[in-house]
Amino acid sequence: ARTPAHDSALAGLRVVVSAGGTREPLDPVRYLGNRSSGKQGYALAAEALHRGAHVTLVTTASLPDPVGADVVRVETARELQDAMTAAAAEADVVVMAAAVADFRPAEYVGTKIKKTQAAPGEEEPDDAPVVRLVRNPDVLAGLVHHRDELRTRTGDPDAGPLVVGFAAETGDETGDVLHHARAKLARKGSDLLVANEVGVGVTFGQDDTTVHVLAPGGRVLLTAGPTTKAAASAAVWDAVEEALRG
Ligand code: CTP
Ligand code: CA
């Protein structure tokens, strides 16, 4: 076991981390989901606990609870938003590591969706349903908005939590991972953005990851990896500590 890091700037602070991929139900037995395992969020929670923070973990995943964390279980983006908004009101640092579904089924069917059965000898009916999607709330943007409102209302430029976003990026013909991450940071307005390099077989559910931590304006504070999610988490908290110290 490692010795507690008593000199950490996180010691005694209240930290909220979201983890896992949201599940958006179609009916009582089916959902739209994504490949997020939740491991990065759990690793972040474990490292924050190690550094002496009080940790609330808002999660969709069923991994073992980090010892000492308050764990709040959610499924959908809207449940995650409610839990994060409530927890952020008392927090010093909020980290949105969850993979939140951008869209959810427009309608939830309260009973199991059934296919019509063909009579023996008849052709299979052409009865495939069309699933219409609607946008989910942007939880991270909402947290930033709340915090900015609080700052305006109180006149205190340091009121509210430090907000950290994540961005899973692959890079494409329009730009590389950092290009997309910088654009996302500008759009979201978070205090830090952790850009996660993803690709086929990379990061989602895997143990090794590469992260770049960006500050407003797009400066790369640090890069870690390819390395374990535990080591990447230490790098993220190092960057948060630096930001907290100003
Ligand atoms: N996020 C969120 N709520 C959403 C979608 C994303 O809070 N409805 C958060 C994620 O937790 C992450 C950050 O926003 O911290 C970036 O998520 P990402 O999916 O990379 O960005 P999007 O803005 O959704 O853009 P896109 O998926 O189109 O790249
Ligand atoms: Ca998204």
Coordinates of N, CA, C and O in Angstrom, one line a residue, residues 109-192:
V109 N -40.8 3.0 -24.3 CA -42.0 2.1 -24.3 C -42.0 1.3 -23.0 O -41.1 0.6 -22.7
G110 N -43.1 1.5 -22.2 CA -43.2 1.0 -20.9 C -43.3 -0.6 -20.8 O -43.1 -1.1 -19.7
T111 N -43.6 -1.2 -21.9 CA -43.6 -2.7 -21.9 C -42.7 -3.2 -23.0 O -42.4 -2.4 -24.0
K112 N -42.3 -4.4 -22.9 CA -41.3 -4.9 -23.9 C -41.8 -4.8 -25.4 O -42.9 -5.2 -25.7
I113 N -40.9 -4.2 -26.2 CA -41.3 -4.1 -27.6 C -41.3 -5.5 -28.3 O -40.3 -6.2 -28.1
K114 N -42.4 -5.9 -28.9 CA -42.5 -7.2 -29.5 C -42.5 -7.2 -31.0 O -42.9 -6.2 -31.6
K115 N -41.9 -8.2 -31.6 CA -42.1 -8.3 -33.1 C -43.3 -9.1 -33.4 O -43.7 -9.9 -32.6
T116 N -43.9 -8.8 -34.5 CA -45.1 -9.5 -34.9 C -44.7 -10.9 -35.4 O -43.7 -11.0 -36.1
Q117 N -45.4 -11.9 -35.1 CA -45.0 -13.3 -35.5 C -45.7 -13.6 -36.8 O -46.8 -13.4 -37.0
A118 N -44.8 -14.2 -37.7 CA -45.4 -14.7 -39.0 C -46.1 -16.0 -38.7 O -45.7 -16.8 -37.9
A119 N -47.2 -16.2 -39.3 CA -47.9 -17.5 -39.3 C -47.1 -18.5 -40.0 O -46.3 -18.1 -40.9
P120 N -47.2 -19.8 -39.6 CA -46.4 -20.8 -40.3 C -46.6 -20.7 -41.8 O -47.7 -20.6 -42.3
G121 N -45.5 -20.7 -42.6 CA -45.6 -20.7 -44.0 C -45.7 -19.3 -44.6 O -45.5 -19.1 -45.8
E122 N -45.9 -18.3 -43.7 CA -46.0 -16.9 -44.2 C -44.6 -16.2 -44.2 O -43.8 -16.7 -43.5
E123 N -44.5 -15.1 -45.0 CA -43.2 -14.4 -45.0 C -43.0 -13.6 -43.7 O -44.0 -13.2 -43.1
E124 N -41.8 -13.4 -43.3 CA -41.5 -12.6 -42.1 C -42.1 -11.2 -42.3 O -41.8 -10.6 -43.4
P125 N -42.9 -10.6 -41.4 CA -43.4 -9.3 -41.6 C -42.3 -8.2 -41.6 O -41.3 -8.4 -40.9
D126 N -42.5 -7.1 -42.3 CA -41.6 -6.0 -42.4 C -41.9 -5.0 -41.3 O -42.5 -4.0 -41.6
D127 N -41.7 -5.4 -40.1 CA -42.2 -4.6 -38.9 C -41.1 -3.9 -38.1 O -41.3 -3.6 -37.0
A128 N -39.9 -3.8 -38.7 CA -38.8 -3.2 -37.9 C -39.1 -1.8 -37.5 O -39.4 -1.0 -38.3
P129 N -39.1 -1.5 -36.1 CA -39.4 -0.1 -35.7 C -38.3 0.8 -36.1 O -37.1 0.4 -36.2
V130 N -38.6 2.1 -36.2 CA -37.6 3.2 -36.4 C -37.4 3.9 -35.0 O -38.4 4.3 -34.4
V131 N -36.2 4.0 -34.6 CA -36.0 4.6 -33.3 C -35.6 6.1 -33.5 O -34.6 6.3 -34.2
R132 N -36.4 7.0 -33.1 CA -36.1 8.4 -33.2 C -35.4 8.9 -32.0 O -35.7 8.4 -30.9
L133 N -34.3 9.7 -32.2 CA -33.5 10.1 -31.0 C -33.7 11.6 -30.8 O -34.0 12.3 -31.7
V134 N -33.6 12.0 -29.5 CA -33.5 13.4 -29.2 C -32.3 13.7 -28.4 O -31.6 12.8 -27.8
R135 N -31.9 14.9 -28.3 CA -30.6 15.3 -27.6 C -30.8 15.2 -26.1 O -31.8 15.5 -25.6
N136 N -29.7 14.7 -25.5 CA -29.6 14.8 -24.1 C -29.0 16.1 -23.6 O -28.3 16.8 -24.4
P137 N -29.2 16.5 -22.4 CA -28.6 17.7 -21.9 C -27.1 17.5 -21.9 O -26.6 16.4 -21.7
D138 N -26.3 18.6 -22.1 CA -24.9 18.5 -21.9 C -24.5 18.8 -20.5 O -24.6 20.0 -20.0
V139 N -24.2 17.8 -19.7 CA -24.0 17.9 -18.3 C -22.8 18.9 -18.0 O -22.9 19.7 -17.1
L140 N -21.7 18.7 -18.7 CA -20.5 19.5 -18.5 C -20.8 21.0 -18.7 O -20.5 21.8 -17.9
A141 N -21.4 21.2 -19.9 CA -21.8 22.6 -20.2 C -22.7 23.2 -19.1 O -22.5 24.4 -18.7
G142 N -23.6 22.4 -18.6 CA -24.5 22.9 -17.5 C -23.7 23.2 -16.2 O -24.0 24.2 -15.6
L143 N -22.8 22.4 -15.9 CA -22.0 22.6 -14.7 C -21.2 23.9 -14.8 O -21.1 24.7 -13.9
V144 N -20.6 24.1 -16.0 CA -19.8 25.4 -16.2 C -20.8 26.6 -16.2 O -20.5 27.6 -15.6
H145 N -22.0 26.4 -16.8 CA -22.9 27.5 -16.8 C -23.4 27.9 -15.3 O -23.4 29.1 -15.0
H146 N -23.7 26.9 -14.5 CA -24.1 27.1 -13.1 C -23.0 27.9 -12.4 O -23.2 28.8 -11.6
R147 N -21.7 27.4 -12.6 CA -20.6 28.0 -11.9 C -20.4 29.4 -12.3 O -20.2 30.3 -11.5
D148 N -20.6 29.7 -13.6 CA -20.4 31.1 -14.1 C -21.5 32.0 -13.5 O -21.3 33.2 -13.2
E149 N -22.7 31.5 -13.4 CA -23.8 32.2 -12.9 C -23.6 32.6 -11.4 O -23.8 33.7 -10.9
L150 N -23.0 31.6 -10.7 CA -22.7 31.8 -9.3 C -21.6 32.9 -9.1 O -21.7 33.7 -8.2
R151 N -20.7 32.9 -10.0 CA -19.6 33.9 -10.0 C -20.2 35.3 -10.2 O -19.8 36.2 -9.6
T152 N -21.1 35.4 -11.2 CA -21.7 36.7 -11.5 C -22.5 37.1 -10.3 O -22.5 38.3 -9.9
R153 N -23.3 36.2 -9.7 CA -24.2 36.5 -8.6 C -23.5 37.0 -7.4 O -23.9 37.9 -6.7
T154 N -22.4 36.3 -7.0 CA -21.7 36.6 -5.8 C -20.6 37.6 -6.0 O -20.0 38.2 -5.1
G155 N -20.2 37.9 -7.3 CA -19.1 38.8 -7.5 C -17.8 38.2 -7.2 O -16.7 38.9 -7.1
D156 N -17.8 36.9 -6.8 CA -16.5 36.2 -6.4 C -16.0 35.4 -7.6 O -16.6 34.4 -8.0
P157 N -14.9 35.8 -8.2 CA -14.4 35.1 -9.4 C -13.9 33.7 -9.1 O -13.7 33.0 -10.1
D158 N -13.7 33.3 -7.8 CA -13.3 32.0 -7.5 C -14.4 31.1 -7.0 O -14.1 30.0 -6.6
A159 N -15.7 31.6 -7.0 CA -16.8 30.8 -6.5 C -17.0 29.6 -7.3 O -16.7 29.6 -8.5
G160 N -17.5 28.5 -6.7 CA -17.9 27.3 -7.4 C -16.7 26.5 -7.7 O -15.5 26.8 -7.4
P161 N -17.0 25.2 -8.2 CA -15.9 24.3 -8.3 C -15.0 24.5 -9.6 O -15.5 25.2 -10.5
L162 N -13.8 24.0 -9.5 CA -13.0 23.9 -10.7 C -13.6 22.7 -11.5 O -13.8 21.7 -11.0
V163 N -13.8 23.0 -12.8 CA -14.5 22.0 -13.6 C -13.6 21.4 -14.7 O -13.0 22.1 -15.4
V164 N -13.5 20.1 -14.7 CA -12.6 19.4 -15.6 C -13.4 18.5 -16.6 O -14.3 17.7 -16.1
G165 N -13.2 18.7 -17.9 CA -13.9 17.9 -18.9 C -13.0 16.8 -19.5 O -11.7 17.0 -19.3
F166 N -13.5 15.8 -20.1 CA -12.8 14.8 -20.8 C -13.2 14.9 -22.3 O -14.3 15.3 -22.6
A167 N -12.3 14.6 -23.2 CA -12.7 14.5 -24.6 C -12.0 13.3 -25.2 O -10.8 13.1 -25.2
A168 N -12.9 12.3 -25.6 CA -12.3 11.1 -26.3 C -12.3 11.5 -27.8 O -13.3 11.8 -28.4
E169 N -11.1 11.6 -28.3 CA -10.9 12.0 -29.7 C -10.1 11.0 -30.5 O -9.1 10.4 -29.9
T170 N -10.3 10.9 -31.8 CA -9.5 10.0 -32.6 C -8.6 10.8 -33.6 O -7.6 10.3 -34.1
G171 N -9.0 12.1 -33.8 CA -8.3 12.8 -34.9 C -8.9 12.3 -36.2 O -9.4 11.2 -36.3
D172 N -9.0 13.2 -37.2 CA -9.6 12.8 -38.5 C -9.0 13.7 -39.6 O -8.0 14.4 -39.3
E173 N -9.6 13.7 -40.8 CA -9.0 14.5 -41.9 C -9.0 16.0 -41.6 O -8.3 16.8 -42.2
T174 N -9.9 16.5 -40.7 CA -10.0 17.9 -40.4 C -9.0 18.3 -39.3 O -8.8 19.5 -39.1
G175 N -8.4 17.4 -38.6 CA -7.5 17.8 -37.6 C -7.1 16.7 -36.6 O -7.8 15.6 -36.6
D176 N -6.0 16.8 -35.9 CA -5.6 15.7 -35.0 C -6.3 15.8 -33.6 O -7.2 16.7 -33.4
V177 N -5.9 15.0 -32.7 CA -6.5 14.9 -31.4 C -6.5 16.2 -30.7 O -7.5 16.7 -30.2
L178 N -5.3 16.9 -30.7 CA -5.2 18.2 -30.0 C -6.1 19.3 -30.6 O -6.7 20.1 -29.9
H179 N -6.1 19.3 -31.9 CA -7.0 20.2 -32.6 C -8.4 20.1 -32.2 O -9.1 21.1 -31.8
H180 N -8.9 18.9 -32.2 CA -10.3 18.7 -31.8 C -10.5 19.0 -30.3 O -11.6 19.6 -29.9
A181 N -9.5 18.7 -29.5 CA -9.6 18.9 -28.0 C -9.6 20.4 -27.7 O -10.4 20.9 -26.9
R182 N -8.8 21.2 -28.4 CA -8.8 22.6 -28.2 C -10.1 23.3 -28.6 O -10.6 24.1 -27.8
A183 N -10.7 22.8 -29.7 CA -12.0 23.3 -30.1 C -13.1 23.0 -29.0 O -13.9 23.8 -28.7
K184 N -13.0 21.8 -28.5 CA -14.0 21.3 -27.5 C -13.8 22.1 -26.2 O -14.8 22.5 -25.6
L185 N -12.6 22.4 -25.8 CA -12.3 23.1 -24.6 C -12.9 24.6 -24.7 O -13.6 25.1 -23.8
A186 N -12.7 25.2 -25.9 CA -13.3 26.5 -26.1 C -14.8 26.5 -26.1 O -15.4 27.4 -25.5
R187 N -15.4 25.4 -26.6 CA -16.8 25.3 -26.7 C -17.4 25.1 -25.3 O -18.5 25.6 -24.9
K188 N -16.7 24.2 -24.5 CA -17.3 23.8 -23.2 C -17.0 24.8 -22.1 O -17.7 24.9 -21.1
G189 N -15.9 25.5 -22.2 CA -15.6 26.5 -21.2 C -15.1 25.9 -19.9 O -15.2 26.6 -18.8
S190 N -14.7 24.7 -19.8 CA -14.2 24.1 -18.6 C -12.8 24.7 -18.2 O -12.2 25.3 -19.0
D191 N -12.4 24.5 -17.0 CA -11.1 25.0 -16.5 C -9.9 24.2 -17.0 O -8.8 24.7 -17.2
L192 N -10.2 22.9 -17.2 CA -9.2 22.0 -17.8 C -10.0 21.0 -18.7 O -11.1 20.7 -18.5

